[in-house]
Amino acid sequence: MTAADATTERRLLVVGDLPRLGPIVASCFAPQRIEGVHTYLEAIAEIPRSPTRAVLVGFEVNCRQPEAAIAAMKRVAGESPVVFCCEPNYESLGRRLTQHGADSYVIFPPEAIDLEEALGIPSRRTQRRWVETPAITPAPSPEELARMADLLPKLAEGATDCLDAMAALVAAALHAHDAAVVLEGRTGIAGMGGFAAVLIEPILQENRPIGQIRVGARRDESLVGQLDSSKPAASTQPYTHDDTAKLRHYGVLFGRLLESARRTDQLKTLAYTDDLTGLPNRRRLLEFLEEKLSLAADAQATVTALVFDIDDFKRYNDTYGHDAGDEILIEVGKLFVQCCRKSDLVARYGGDEFVVVFWDPEGPRTAGSQHPHAFRAVVDRFREALRSHSFSRLGPEAVGCLTISGGLAHFPWQARTAHELIKAADQALLRAKEAGKNRFWVTGEGAGPGPSA
């Protein structure tokens, strides 16, 4: 190419964020004529001065009116595409700018194929080969596989430190001093934190960015064998194309793992939830009760179970219909939850029968109170709430008509297992029914106050 040809060739103009965008564009499009300016105002003045094939606009922090700036750039660029490049957390701005003149936007760091499609410029030389023959992600090291094995159960359990483990995995894989994983306002960090990101990769779910991986400087090769990536190195080395390919792989992999964990959590929630009331179901009740009985046995503490049902529930179903019966079950469950501690569990056992598990990890509910007497106050609050609650589908019986009967039993005196405890409380419920309904029977003590209370 002669000097005259070089001056008439239409250029690719890079605007803003030159330290980061410049090397990416050069590696992708050289020897295409590439020029750059630092600010949006400079770009608006520069575009008309020389034939411009396309404009790639980076994010300018100090620009208060990016929409107006992009619109002005597009006016002077004419048919040449104006493309905005931003990090995942500014994607909403990218979408907004497409309504004010930008032809499209790409996520930083952009891949060659994305830049080609957005700018309408075929890449040349080395980068064209990368696009046509995708880089093969290097095989994971034994250390990466070990860290991945540690990460998977954390994701499955929804552990709060899973993002830290993800960041540690990336830091080990890329031999980085620091790494961070940012997701939905939470950040996991490996290393010192507060570092300057050298590489940034979006975390993708179904091709949609949901977060990002930020990687600090690479450790010196002499320290690659060290597992502690937080130790400072005397010097750093640049990342290779294999490193960026591996980082891109982790962006996709983390997205898939997080989606899988989310779906697993949803399925687990469905498996443990009663379809009608939204309360824990029998499966969740038994699992919860076994767990608390084990804790109580170790601490020589007490757990109390209350089994209660709705007096004459069949009559309400027959008189007002099953929709009214469903409303009763839903509202009764909500009312009892409101009367309990967060550490208690209110579950629907089946039909119109509910089970409440009381335990006191925070200590007695009132000074000196003991099981099961401490819960008579809870039961009284619930009965009062029931008397004043309006069940809209019960017509003239909407307020004050509903009563319940229940039985209480406690571990370890009346039972040694979850099934034994529920059975003992259920037998106490039958005694309460025999005693005239609208009352509670405490195993080993007898009936509590009835309708006159």
XYZ file of C-alpha atoms in Angstrom:
453
model
C 0.000 0.000 0.000
C 1.396 3.408 -1.021
C 1.389 6.482 1.171
C -1.354 7.989 -0.980
C -3.504 4.871 -0.598
C -3.048 4.984 3.167
C -4.302 8.551 3.386
C -7.444 7.842 1.316
C -8.345 4.518 2.971
C -11.405 4.869 5.170
C -10.418 4.529 8.784
C -11.837 2.834 11.856
C -12.148 5.487 14.570
C -11.945 4.415 18.228
C -13.475 6.899 20.696
C -12.692 6.895 24.411
C -11.280 4.075 26.589
C -8.263 3.908 24.263
C -5.936 2.056 26.702
C -8.292 -0.932 26.688
C -10.047 -0.763 23.311
C -7.007 0.244 21.266
C -5.028 -3.027 21.656
C -8.141 -5.160 21.052
C -9.033 -3.312 17.856
C -5.433 -3.341 16.616
C -5.036 -7.081 17.187
C -8.302 -7.719 15.385
C -8.159 -5.326 12.397
C -4.494 -4.362 11.724
C -3.273 -3.325 9.149
C -6.656 -1.633 8.667
C -6.224 2.119 9.217
C -7.119 2.738 12.866
C -7.184 6.095 14.643
C -8.387 7.181 18.067
C -9.587 10.158 20.067
C -10.017 10.417 23.821
C -13.381 12.169 24.264
C -16.843 12.256 22.701
C -16.456 15.978 21.871
C -13.217 15.279 20.006
C -14.984 12.522 18.071
C -17.828 14.774 16.934
C -15.252 17.210 15.524
C -12.944 14.493 14.115
C -15.384 12.230 12.243
C -16.079 14.689 9.352
C -12.394 15.481 8.824
C -11.476 12.184 7.169
C -13.364 9.293 5.515
C -14.556 7.069 8.366
C -15.610 3.479 7.813
C -16.950 2.852 11.325
C -16.871 4.340 14.827
C -16.326 2.231 17.963
C -17.268 4.202 21.092
C -16.002 3.235 24.547
C -17.605 4.277 27.821
C -16.667 7.802 28.938
C -17.236 8.191 32.677
C -17.296 12.001 32.676
C -19.894 12.394 29.916
C -23.176 13.470 31.522
C -25.255 13.307 28.323
C -24.141 10.206 26.405
C -27.413 10.081 24.463
C -26.838 13.547 22.991
C -23.183 12.754 22.251
C -24.031 9.517 20.433
C -26.784 11.262 18.453
C -24.282 13.944 17.342
C -21.694 11.326 16.350
C -24.269 9.480 14.259
C -25.329 12.664 12.494
C -21.771 13.384 11.329
C -20.976 9.685 10.653
C -23.893 9.296 8.254
C -24.096 5.730 6.904
C -21.018 4.594 8.809
C -21.958 2.399 11.798
C -21.567 3.820 15.307
C -21.123 1.026 17.859
C -21.044 1.464 21.649
C -18.851 -0.850 23.764
C -19.594 -1.238 27.478
C -19.127 -3.602 30.397
C -22.056 -5.884 31.348
C -23.269 -3.642 34.184
C -23.797 -0.790 31.669
C -25.736 -2.912 29.172
C -28.936 -0.977 29.914
C -27.127 2.174 28.748
C -26.060 0.360 25.582
C -29.664 -0.554 24.824
C -30.750 3.028 25.489
C -28.097 4.482 23.172
C -29.366 2.340 20.284
C -32.510 4.475 20.500
C -30.458 7.689 20.182
C -28.302 6.917 17.147
C -26.017 3.989 17.991
C -26.377 1.215 15.422
C -25.613 -1.473 18.012
C -23.589 -2.198 21.132
C -21.089 -4.900 22.170
C -20.049 -6.099 25.607
C -16.486 -5.488 26.798
C -14.158 -7.226 26.153
C -15.583 -7.728 22.654
C -14.816 -10.839 20.649
C -13.566 -10.536 17.071
C -16.764 -11.997 15.638
C -18.865 -9.451 17.548
C -16.771 -6.539 16.281
C -16.881 -7.851 12.718
C -20.660 -8.096 12.737
C -21.242 -4.755 14.491
C -18.720 -2.658 12.542
C -19.116 -4.397 9.196
C -15.344 -4.778 8.842
C -13.727 -8.177 8.203
C -10.762 -8.795 10.466
C -7.423 -9.606 8.920
C -4.331 -11.734 9.351
C -4.057 -13.527 12.684
C -7.461 -12.597 14.113
C -9.281 -13.893 11.018
C -7.692 -17.276 11.687
C -8.896 -17.104 15.326
C -12.475 -16.458 14.184
C -12.515 -19.201 11.565
C -10.755 -21.696 13.837
C -11.982 -21.110 17.398
C -9.349 -21.374 20.078
C -9.328 -24.670 21.922
C -9.681 -24.158 25.648
C -6.635 -25.632 27.421
C -7.332 -28.713 29.532
C -7.912 -27.942 33.235
C -5.065 -28.588 35.618
C -5.396 -30.962 38.608
C -5.647 -27.887 40.851
C -8.540 -26.501 38.787
C -10.348 -29.848 38.939
C -9.875 -29.991 42.725
C -11.241 -26.464 43.150
C -14.168 -27.282 40.852
C -14.951 -30.336 43.000
C -15.028 -28.055 46.074
C -17.202 -25.498 44.259
C -20.012 -27.798 43.064
C -21.463 -28.678 46.514
C -21.299 -24.998 47.530
C -23.407 -24.081 44.486
C -25.862 -26.898 45.154
C -26.311 -25.767 48.763
C -26.534 -22.065 47.870
C -23.561 -21.355 50.147
C -22.836 -17.659 50.663
C -19.131 -18.161 49.945
C -19.587 -19.844 46.550
C -18.597 -16.629 44.729
C -15.315 -16.550 46.669
C -14.686 -20.138 45.567
C -15.458 -19.216 41.935
C -13.022 -16.290 42.100
C -10.351 -18.543 43.626
C -10.852 -21.055 40.812
C -10.322 -18.372 38.155
C -7.266 -16.960 39.930
C -5.710 -20.429 40.069
C -6.592 -21.217 36.449
C -5.055 -18.000 35.082
C -2.231 -17.707 37.626
C -3.595 -14.302 38.612
C -2.761 -12.298 41.722
C -6.429 -11.343 42.163
C -9.821 -12.228 40.720
C -13.400 -11.240 41.465
C -16.776 -12.659 40.478
C -19.594 -10.099 40.443
C -23.171 -11.372 40.412
C -26.452 -9.615 41.286
C -24.858 -7.051 43.580
C -22.648 -9.605 45.364
C -18.917 -9.963 44.874
C -16.607 -12.890 45.523
C -12.901 -12.093 45.801
C -9.679 -14.080 45.617
C -6.606 -12.072 46.551
C -6.413 -8.601 48.050
C -9.499 -6.923 46.531
C -9.652 -3.380 45.167
C -7.352 -4.360 42.282
C -7.268 -2.991 38.731
C -8.843 -5.484 36.331
C -6.678 -6.527 33.395
C -9.240 -8.938 31.917
C -13.032 -8.747 32.211
C -15.360 -11.494 31.003
C -19.177 -11.545 31.203
C -20.906 -14.484 32.885
C -23.529 -15.656 30.402
C -26.848 -17.441 30.736
C -28.535 -18.168 27.416
C -26.221 -15.570 25.799
C -27.381 -12.922 28.308
C -24.810 -11.332 30.682
C -25.791 -11.816 34.340
C -22.486 -10.809 35.934
C -18.803 -10.675 35.206
C -15.397 -12.106 36.061
C -12.660 -9.550 36.731
C -9.038 -10.700 36.691
C -6.022 -8.791 38.004
C -2.401 -8.968 36.864
C -0.851 -12.325 36.009
C 1.726 -13.762 38.378
C 5.286 -14.287 37.274
C 5.829 -17.744 35.765
C 8.291 -18.544 38.527
C 5.337 -18.471 40.976
C 2.919 -20.574 38.920
C 3.349 -23.597 41.173
C 2.246 -21.666 44.256
C -1.393 -22.043 45.291
C -1.540 -18.806 47.260
C -2.377 -16.237 44.557
C -2.461 -13.421 47.125
C 1.333 -13.375 47.517
C 2.896 -10.435 45.698
C 5.236 -11.111 42.803
C 8.322 -9.181 41.844
C 7.017 -8.885 38.261
C 4.058 -9.881 36.133
C 3.633 -11.430 32.699
C 1.063 -10.697 30.001
C -1.869 -13.029 29.487
C -1.823 -15.316 26.461
C -4.573 -16.155 23.998
C -4.952 -19.502 25.797
C -5.630 -17.550 29.000
C -8.360 -15.433 27.393
C -9.898 -18.561 25.824
C -9.948 -20.222 29.244
C -11.503 -17.129 30.847
C -14.223 -17.073 28.176
C -14.868 -20.741 28.921
C -15.296 -19.977 32.622
C -17.744 -17.171 31.816
C -19.998 -19.657 30.017
C -19.375 -22.466 32.525
C -20.233 -20.338 35.563
C -23.439 -19.196 33.875
C -24.485 -22.792 33.268
C -23.562 -23.886 36.794
C -25.510 -20.998 38.348
C -28.543 -21.743 36.186
C -28.366 -25.415 37.135
C -28.118 -24.505 40.837
C -31.105 -22.154 40.496
C -33.235 -24.846 38.858
C -32.187 -27.406 41.456
C -33.182 -24.996 44.221
C -36.558 -24.393 42.539
C -37.200 -28.128 42.256
C -36.206 -28.638 45.889
C -38.565 -25.838 46.951
C -41.407 -27.404 44.972
C -40.686 -30.812 46.473
C -40.874 -29.363 50.004
C -43.875 -27.041 49.539
C -47.590 -27.706 49.864
C -49.258 -26.733 46.576
C -52.325 -25.099 48.142
C -51.098 -23.217 51.204
C -47.458 -22.595 50.257
C -46.460 -23.996 53.656
C -43.833 -26.721 54.110
C -45.313 -30.134 53.329
C -45.020 -33.456 55.165
C -41.675 -34.280 53.539
C -40.126 -31.005 54.694
C -41.726 -31.342 58.143
C -40.159 -34.738 58.802
C -36.750 -33.605 57.563
C -36.912 -30.442 59.720
C -38.090 -32.352 62.777
C -35.358 -35.006 62.495
C -32.763 -32.243 62.233
C -34.056 -30.383 65.311
C -34.431 -33.536 67.376
C -30.790 -34.351 66.668
C -29.731 -30.861 67.791
C -31.957 -31.057 70.855
C -30.527 -34.463 71.835
C -26.985 -33.092 71.676
C -27.933 -30.002 73.693
C -30.282 -31.858 76.087
C -33.033 -29.502 74.991
C -36.752 -29.924 74.314
C -38.776 -29.825 71.098
C -42.576 -29.576 71.158
C -44.940 -30.607 68.355
C -48.487 -29.310 68.018
C -50.949 -31.126 65.757
C -54.201 -29.274 65.142
C -57.114 -29.376 62.741
C -60.198 -27.290 62.008
C -63.332 -28.257 63.889
C -66.158 -29.411 61.571
C -64.124 -28.637 58.441
C -66.268 -30.972 56.312
C -69.352 -28.884 57.108
C -67.730 -25.742 55.696
C -66.735 -27.612 52.551
C -70.223 -29.046 52.105
C -72.027 -25.763 52.863
C -69.852 -23.193 51.080
C -67.925 -25.288 48.549
C -64.352 -26.404 48.147
C -63.136 -22.910 47.223
C -64.236 -21.758 50.673
C -62.487 -24.762 52.206
C -59.299 -23.876 50.354
C -59.505 -20.286 51.612
C -59.847 -21.529 55.189
C -56.751 -23.720 54.896
C -54.661 -20.952 53.329
C -55.695 -18.262 55.821
C -55.381 -20.504 58.882
C -51.820 -21.401 57.846
C -50.891 -17.724 57.400
C -52.392 -16.752 60.749
C -50.440 -19.362 62.669
C -47.165 -18.410 60.961
C -47.744 -14.826 62.133
C -48.051 -16.028 65.737
C -44.776 -18.008 65.718
C -41.077 -17.345 65.879
C -39.089 -17.577 62.648
C -37.292 -20.587 64.098
C -40.589 -22.527 64.360
C -42.088 -24.484 61.474
C -45.761 -24.495 60.483
C -46.532 -27.283 58.017
C -49.605 -28.711 56.367
C -49.670 -32.405 57.230
C -52.640 -33.373 55.084
C -56.319 -32.511 54.640
C -57.180 -29.906 57.295
C -54.454 -31.105 59.671
C -51.416 -28.921 60.459
C -48.269 -29.577 62.472
C -46.277 -26.875 64.272
C -42.753 -27.580 65.533
C -41.632 -25.334 68.405
C -38.016 -25.134 69.462
C -36.032 -22.401 71.167
C -32.515 -21.860 69.775
C -32.791 -18.249 71.000
C -33.705 -19.247 74.535
C -37.038 -19.312 76.435
C -39.895 -17.258 74.964
C -40.598 -15.750 78.364
C -38.333 -15.752 81.412
C -38.421 -19.141 83.133
C -40.898 -20.713 80.672
C -40.582 -24.395 79.787
C -41.997 -26.746 77.181
C -44.874 -27.236 76.551
C -46.371 -24.466 78.727
C -44.469 -21.742 76.841
C -46.642 -22.356 73.791
C -49.996 -21.847 75.436
C -49.424 -18.109 74.896
C -48.782 -18.790 71.190
C -51.941 -20.875 70.959
C -53.961 -18.173 72.722
C -52.681 -15.524 70.287
C -53.655 -17.728 67.380
C -57.138 -18.427 68.726
C -57.670 -14.701 69.244
C -56.517 -13.990 65.684
C -58.845 -16.699 64.437
C -61.820 -15.201 66.291
C -61.312 -11.768 64.708
C -60.325 -12.872 61.201
C -62.864 -12.558 58.383
C -63.136 -15.516 55.994
C -64.770 -13.805 53.038
C -66.292 -16.929 51.488
C -68.175 -18.018 54.625
C -71.027 -15.528 54.319
C -72.792 -15.012 57.661
C -70.174 -17.160 59.394
C -67.242 -15.082 58.063
C -66.099 -13.775 61.461
C -65.796 -15.657 64.740
C -67.191 -18.997 63.625
C -64.020 -20.983 63.066
C -62.456 -23.024 65.876
C -59.630 -25.517 66.040
C -58.561 -28.339 68.312
C -55.009 -29.489 68.925
C -52.687 -31.751 70.828
C -49.166 -31.111 72.108
C -46.358 -33.555 72.824
C -42.722 -32.953 73.497
C -39.344 -34.574 72.985
C -37.697 -36.386 74.694
C -40.347 -37.375 77.270
C -43.202 -38.437 75.004
C -41.174 -39.539 71.970
C -37.689 -40.332 70.719
C -38.203 -39.896 66.940
C -40.032 -37.527 64.614
C -42.729 -40.071 63.780
C -43.272 -40.916 67.460
C -43.566 -37.226 68.370
C -46.171 -36.503 65.677
C -48.096 -39.645 66.650
C -48.135 -38.623 70.326
C -49.377 -35.117 69.442
C -52.016 -36.595 67.095
C -53.314 -38.833 69.880
C -53.531 -35.754 72.108
C -55.572 -34.061 69.353
C -58.054 -36.956 69.413
C -58.412 -36.528 73.183
C -59.144 -32.822 72.659
C -61.882 -33.693 70.152
C -63.398 -36.184 72.571
C -63.357 -33.521 75.301
C -65.616 -31.237 73.247
C -63.485 -29.570 70.506
C -62.211 -25.988 70.476
C -59.518 -26.886 72.982
C -55.935 -28.191 73.219
C -54.754 -31.341 74.987
C -51.246 -31.518 76.437
C -49.910 -35.055 76.515
C -49.612 -36.207 80.122
C -51.520 -33.200 81.515
C -54.979 -33.072 79.972
C -57.118 -30.498 78.192
C -56.545 -26.793 78.157
C -59.318 -24.179 78.300
C -62.271 -24.670 75.949
C -64.916 -22.347 74.543
C -65.327 -20.425 77.783
C -61.781 -19.109 77.612
